[in-house]
Coordinates of C-alpha atoms in Angstrom, one line a residue:
M523 CA 36.2 16.5 66.2
S524 CA 32.7 18.0 66.2
R525 CA 32.2 21.7 65.4
L526 CA 30.9 22.4 68.9
A527 CA 33.8 20.6 70.7
S528 CA 36.4 22.4 68.6
G529 CA 34.6 25.7 69.0
L530 CA 34.5 25.5 72.7
Q531 CA 38.2 26.4 72.7
R532 CA 37.6 29.8 71.3
P533 CA 40.8 31.1 69.5
R534 CA 42.0 34.4 70.7
R535 CA 42.5 37.2 68.1
S536 CA 46.1 37.2 67.0
L537 CA 47.9 40.5 67.7
S538 CA 49.8 42.5 65.2
P539 CA 53.5 43.2 65.9
C540 CA 52.5 46.8 66.7
E541 CA 49.9 45.7 69.2
V542 CA 52.3 43.3 70.8
L543 CA 54.8 46.2 71.1
W544 CA 52.2 48.5 72.7
C545 CA 51.1 45.7 75.1
A546 CA 54.8 45.2 76.2
L547 CA 55.3 48.9 76.6
A548 CA 52.1 49.3 78.6
S549 CA 53.1 46.4 80.9
C550 CA 56.6 47.8 81.3
G551 CA 55.2 51.2 82.1
L552 CA 52.8 49.8 84.7
V553 CA 55.7 48.1 86.4
L554 CA 57.8 51.2 86.5
F555 CA 54.9 53.3 87.6
S556 CA 54.0 50.9 90.5
Q557 CA 57.6 50.6 91.6
L558 CA 58.2 54.3 91.5
A559 CA 55.0 54.8 93.5
V560 CA 56.2 52.4 96.2
A561 CA 59.7 54.1 96.1
M562 CA 58.0 57.3 97.2
V563 CA 57.0 55.7 100.5
P564 CA 60.5 55.8 102.1
R565 CA 61.0 59.4 100.7
L566 CA 57.8 60.6 102.3
F567 CA 58.1 58.6 105.5
P568 CA 61.9 58.4 106.1
S569 CA 61.5 58.1 109.9
L570 CA 59.3 54.9 109.8
Y571 CA 60.7 51.4 110.2
L572 CA 60.6 49.2 107.2
L573 CA 57.9 47.0 108.7
A574 CA 55.8 50.1 109.4
M575 CA 56.2 51.1 105.7
L576 CA 54.7 47.7 104.6
P577 CA 51.0 48.4 104.9
I578 CA 51.5 51.9 103.4
A579 CA 53.4 50.4 100.5
G580 CA 50.6 47.8 100.0
L581 CA 48.0 50.6 99.7
V582 CA 50.2 52.7 97.4
L583 CA 50.8 49.6 95.2
L584 CA 47.1 48.8 95.0
A585 CA 46.3 52.5 94.2
A586 CA 49.0 52.6 91.5
I587 CA 47.7 49.4 89.8
V588 CA 44.1 50.7 89.8
L589 CA 45.2 54.1 88.4
G590 CA 47.4 52.3 85.8
R591 CA 44.4 50.1 84.8
L592 CA 42.1 53.1 84.5
W593 CA 44.7 55.0 82.4
R594 CA 45.1 52.0 80.1
R595 CA 41.4 51.9 79.5
F596 CA 41.3 55.6 78.9
I597 CA 43.9 55.6 76.2
G598 CA 42.8 52.2 74.8
V599 CA 46.0 50.2 75.4
T600 CA 46.0 46.6 76.6
A601 CA 48.6 45.2 79.0
S602 CA 49.6 41.6 79.9
A603 CA 49.7 40.1 83.4
P604 CA 52.4 37.6 82.4
L605 CA 54.5 40.5 81.0
F606 CA 53.9 42.4 84.2
V607 CA 55.3 39.5 86.2
L608 CA 58.2 39.1 83.8
F609 CA 59.2 42.8 84.0
N610 CA 59.0 42.7 87.8
I611 CA 61.4 39.8 87.8
L612 CA 63.8 41.6 85.5
L613 CA 63.5 44.9 87.5
S614 CA 64.3 43.2 90.8
W615 CA 67.1 41.2 89.2
G616 CA 68.5 44.4 87.7
V617 CA 68.4 46.3 91.0
Y618 CA 70.2 43.4 92.6
I619 CA 73.0 43.3 90.0
F620 CA 73.6 47.0 89.7
V621 CA 73.1 48.1 93.4
I622 CA 72.9 45.3 96.0
R623 CA 75.4 42.8 94.5
R624 CA 78.6 44.6 95.5
K625 CA 77.7 44.1 99.2
T626 CA 76.6 40.5 98.9
S627 CA 78.8 37.4 99.6
S628 CA 79.8 35.3 96.6
L629 CA 77.8 32.3 97.8
L630 CA 74.6 34.3 98.2
D631 CA 75.3 36.0 94.8
M632 CA 75.4 32.7 93.0
L633 CA 72.3 31.5 94.8
I634 CA 70.1 34.5 93.9
N635 CA 71.3 34.6 90.3
A636 CA 70.6 30.9 89.9
E637 CA 67.1 31.4 91.5
C638 CA 66.3 34.2 89.1
A639 CA 67.5 32.3 86.1
L640 CA 65.4 29.2 87.1
L641 CA 62.4 31.5 87.6
L642 CA 62.7 32.8 84.0
W643 CA 63.1 29.2 82.7
G644 CA 60.1 28.0 84.7
F645 CA 58.0 31.0 83.6
Y646 CA 58.8 30.2 79.9
R647 CA 58.0 26.5 80.5
I648 CA 54.6 27.1 82.1
L649 CA 53.6 29.6 79.3
S650 CA 54.5 27.1 76.5
C651 CA 53.4 23.8 78.0
D652 CA 50.1 22.0 77.5
P653 CA 47.9 22.2 80.7
G654 CA 46.0 19.1 79.7
I655 CA 43.7 20.2 76.9
F656 CA 41.0 17.6 76.3
A657 CA 39.5 17.1 72.8
C658 CA 36.1 15.6 72.8
D659 CA 34.6 13.8 69.7
S660 CA 30.9 13.9 68.9
S661 CA 30.8 10.1 69.6
Y662 CA 31.5 10.8 73.3
L663 CA 28.4 13.1 73.4
A664 CA 26.2 10.4 71.9
E665 CA 27.6 7.9 74.4
A666 CA 26.8 10.2 77.3
G667 CA 23.4 11.1 75.9
C668 CA 24.1 14.8 76.1
K669 CA 23.4 17.6 73.7
D670 CA 26.6 19.4 74.0
F671 CA 30.0 19.2 75.7
V672 CA 29.0 21.6 78.5
E673 CA 26.2 19.3 79.6
A674 CA 28.5 16.3 79.3
I675 CA 31.0 17.9 81.7
Y676 CA 28.4 18.6 84.3
T677 CA 27.0 15.1 84.1
S678 CA 30.4 13.3 83.9
E679 CA 29.1 10.3 85.8
R680 CA 27.6 9.2 82.5
L681 CA 31.0 9.2 80.9
P682 CA 33.9 8.4 83.3
M683 CA 36.5 9.6 80.9
L684 CA 35.2 13.2 81.4
S685 CA 35.8 13.0 85.1
R686 CA 37.5 16.2 86.3
V687 CA 37.4 17.7 82.8
R688 CA 36.3 21.3 83.1
Q689 CA 35.9 24.2 80.7
C690 CA 37.9 27.3 81.6
T691 CA 35.6 30.4 81.5
W692 CA 38.6 32.6 80.6
C693 CA 40.2 30.8 77.6
K694 CA 37.3 28.4 76.8
A695 CA 39.6 25.4 76.8
N696 CA 38.5 22.0 78.1
I697 CA 41.1 21.0 80.7
R698 CA 41.6 17.6 82.3
G699 CA 42.3 18.0 86.1
Y700 CA 41.3 21.7 85.9
D701 CA 42.3 23.6 89.0
H702 CA 42.0 27.2 88.1
H703 CA 43.0 29.8 85.5
C704 CA 46.1 31.7 86.6
P705 CA 46.1 35.3 85.1
A706 CA 49.6 35.9 86.4
F707 CA 50.9 33.1 84.2
G708 CA 48.3 33.6 81.5
T709 CA 47.4 29.9 81.3
C710 CA 45.1 27.3 82.9
I711 CA 46.5 25.0 85.6
G712 CA 45.5 21.4 84.9
Q713 CA 46.7 17.9 85.1
K714 CA 49.9 18.3 82.9
N715 CA 51.3 21.5 84.4
H716 CA 50.1 21.4 88.1
R717 CA 53.5 20.1 89.3
L718 CA 55.3 22.8 87.3
F719 CA 52.9 25.4 88.8
M720 CA 53.7 24.2 92.3
A721 CA 57.4 24.3 91.6
L722 CA 57.2 27.8 90.1
L723 CA 55.1 29.1 93.0
T724 CA 57.6 27.7 95.5
G725 CA 60.4 29.2 93.4
F726 CA 58.9 32.7 93.6
V727 CA 58.6 32.4 97.4
V728 CA 62.2 31.3 97.8
A729 CA 63.6 33.8 95.3
E730 CA 61.7 36.8 96.8
S731 CA 62.7 35.7 100.3
T732 CA 66.3 35.6 99.2
Y733 CA 66.0 39.0 97.6
T734 CA 64.5 40.4 100.7
M735 CA 67.3 39.0 102.8
C736 CA 70.0 40.5 100.4
S737 CA 68.3 43.9 100.3
T738 CA 67.9 44.0 104.1
K739 CA 71.6 43.1 104.5
Y740 CA 72.5 45.8 102.0
I741 CA 70.6 48.5 104.0
T742 CA 72.0 47.2 107.3
I743 CA 75.6 47.4 106.0
C744 CA 75.0 50.9 104.7
I745 CA 73.6 52.1 108.0
S746 CA 76.3 50.4 110.1
S747 CA 79.1 51.7 108.0
G748 CA 77.7 55.2 107.9
T749 CA 77.6 55.3 104.1
I750 CA 73.9 55.4 103.7
K751 CA 73.9 59.2 103.2
S752 CA 76.5 58.9 100.4
E753 CA 74.4 56.3 98.6
N754 CA 72.5 57.4 95.5
P755 CA 69.0 58.2 96.9
V756 CA 67.3 56.8 93.8
S757 CA 69.2 53.5 94.0
L758 CA 68.5 53.3 97.7
N759 CA 64.8 54.0 97.3
M760 CA 64.6 51.4 94.5
V761 CA 66.2 48.8 96.8
I762 CA 63.6 49.6 99.5
S763 CA 60.7 49.6 97.1
T764 CA 61.6 46.3 95.4
M765 CA 62.1 44.8 98.9
L766 CA 58.7 46.0 100.1
F767 CA 57.2 44.6 96.9
S768 CA 58.9 41.3 97.4
I769 CA 57.6 41.0 101.0
L770 CA 54.0 41.8 99.9
Q771 CA 54.3 39.1 97.2
V772 CA 55.7 36.6 99.6
L773 CA 52.8 37.2 102.1
W774 CA 50.0 36.2 99.7
Q775 CA 52.1 33.6 97.9
I776 CA 52.8 31.6 101.1
V777 CA 49.0 31.5 101.8
F778 CA 48.4 30.5 98.2
L779 CA 51.1 27.8 98.4
M780 CA 49.7 26.4 101.7
W781 CA 46.2 26.3 100.1
H782 CA 47.5 24.2 97.2
I783 CA 49.4 21.9 99.5
Y784 CA 46.1 21.4 101.4
C785 CA 44.3 20.6 98.1
I786 CA 47.0 18.1 97.1
C787 CA 46.8 16.3 100.5
F788 CA 43.0 15.9 100.2
N789 CA 42.9 15.4 96.5
I790 CA 40.7 18.3 95.7
K791 CA 40.8 21.1 93.1
T792 CA 40.3 24.8 93.7
Y793 CA 37.4 24.9 91.2
E794 CA 35.8 21.9 92.8
W795 CA 36.1 23.4 96.3
V796 CA 34.5 26.7 95.2
I797 CA 31.7 24.9 93.5
S798 CA 31.0 22.5 96.4
N799 CA 31.1 25.3 99.1
F800 CA 29.4 28.0 97.0
P801 CA 26.7 26.2 94.9
C802 CA 25.5 29.5 93.4
F803 CA 28.8 29.6 91.4
R804 CA 28.0 26.3 89.8
F805 CA 24.9 27.7 88.1
F806 CA 26.8 30.9 87.2
F807 CA 29.7 29.0 85.6
H808 CA 27.3 26.7 83.8
Q809 CA 25.2 29.5 82.3
L810 CA 28.4 31.4 81.3
Q811 CA 29.8 28.4 79.5
V812 CA 26.4 27.8 77.7
V813 CA 26.3 31.4 76.5
F814 CA 29.9 31.2 75.2
S815 CA 29.3 27.8 73.5
L816 CA 26.1 29.1 71.8
G817 CA 27.9 32.3 70.7
V818 CA 30.7 30.2 69.2
S819 CA 28.4 27.7 67.4
C820 CA 26.4 30.6 65.9
S821 CA 29.4 32.5 64.6

């Protein structure tokens, strides 16, 4: 493998155990901060209906994430988007087990526990599997008549085997069937993990919808039985906040899922659609990749 081709997949700096711990603590703290901020919505606006709280919760959640990001930069601590997703799954599952579960039917209890377990398994699988990394030998560049792999990618008609191979501008990997880089999962979505990505995205929509149904049922039972005033206010607010968070997640995830179903039906990739409809991004991505490749080859 040529030095340039191997260098295009720029290795990330390995983190020390202390840095990993701080990263996990920062991600966990950001989850708790954002959820507690959303939990303040029902306390400050107790007379509002749950649907009326939704846009307020969305603004509060956005503000909490922005403030958390600024605070992390100020103290110089990094966080991880995949860990943020993981801790949110664990928090919602924990609220269900310790608060909501006692007022849920056995069948629904088995269903939601199975969904959460499958989410964690799918999350681990997509983090550990190969998205379709493509290794290019220098002989391929000579055959295509190109100076470097970046040029070969953008003139893939010279070399059919490079068709739909793209370089991710985030992790610098060359991915066959590249669709996009998913920050939430911390990996590229390509030919080898696209089906798993679709299954996991569908799983998130189903699990969060089930959680919303269980939490709504819990609140309804508390109101109808007159026990809502005797419930622990912290637990009740956490149920409402995690439910509002789940609804907000489902809203954008359904749109995202429908977009990917559309792409599958018409055999297009997200990256290809962006480049074809917004040509200015093609030049931007190309220049960005050239700068990165030159930086790697000179190091």
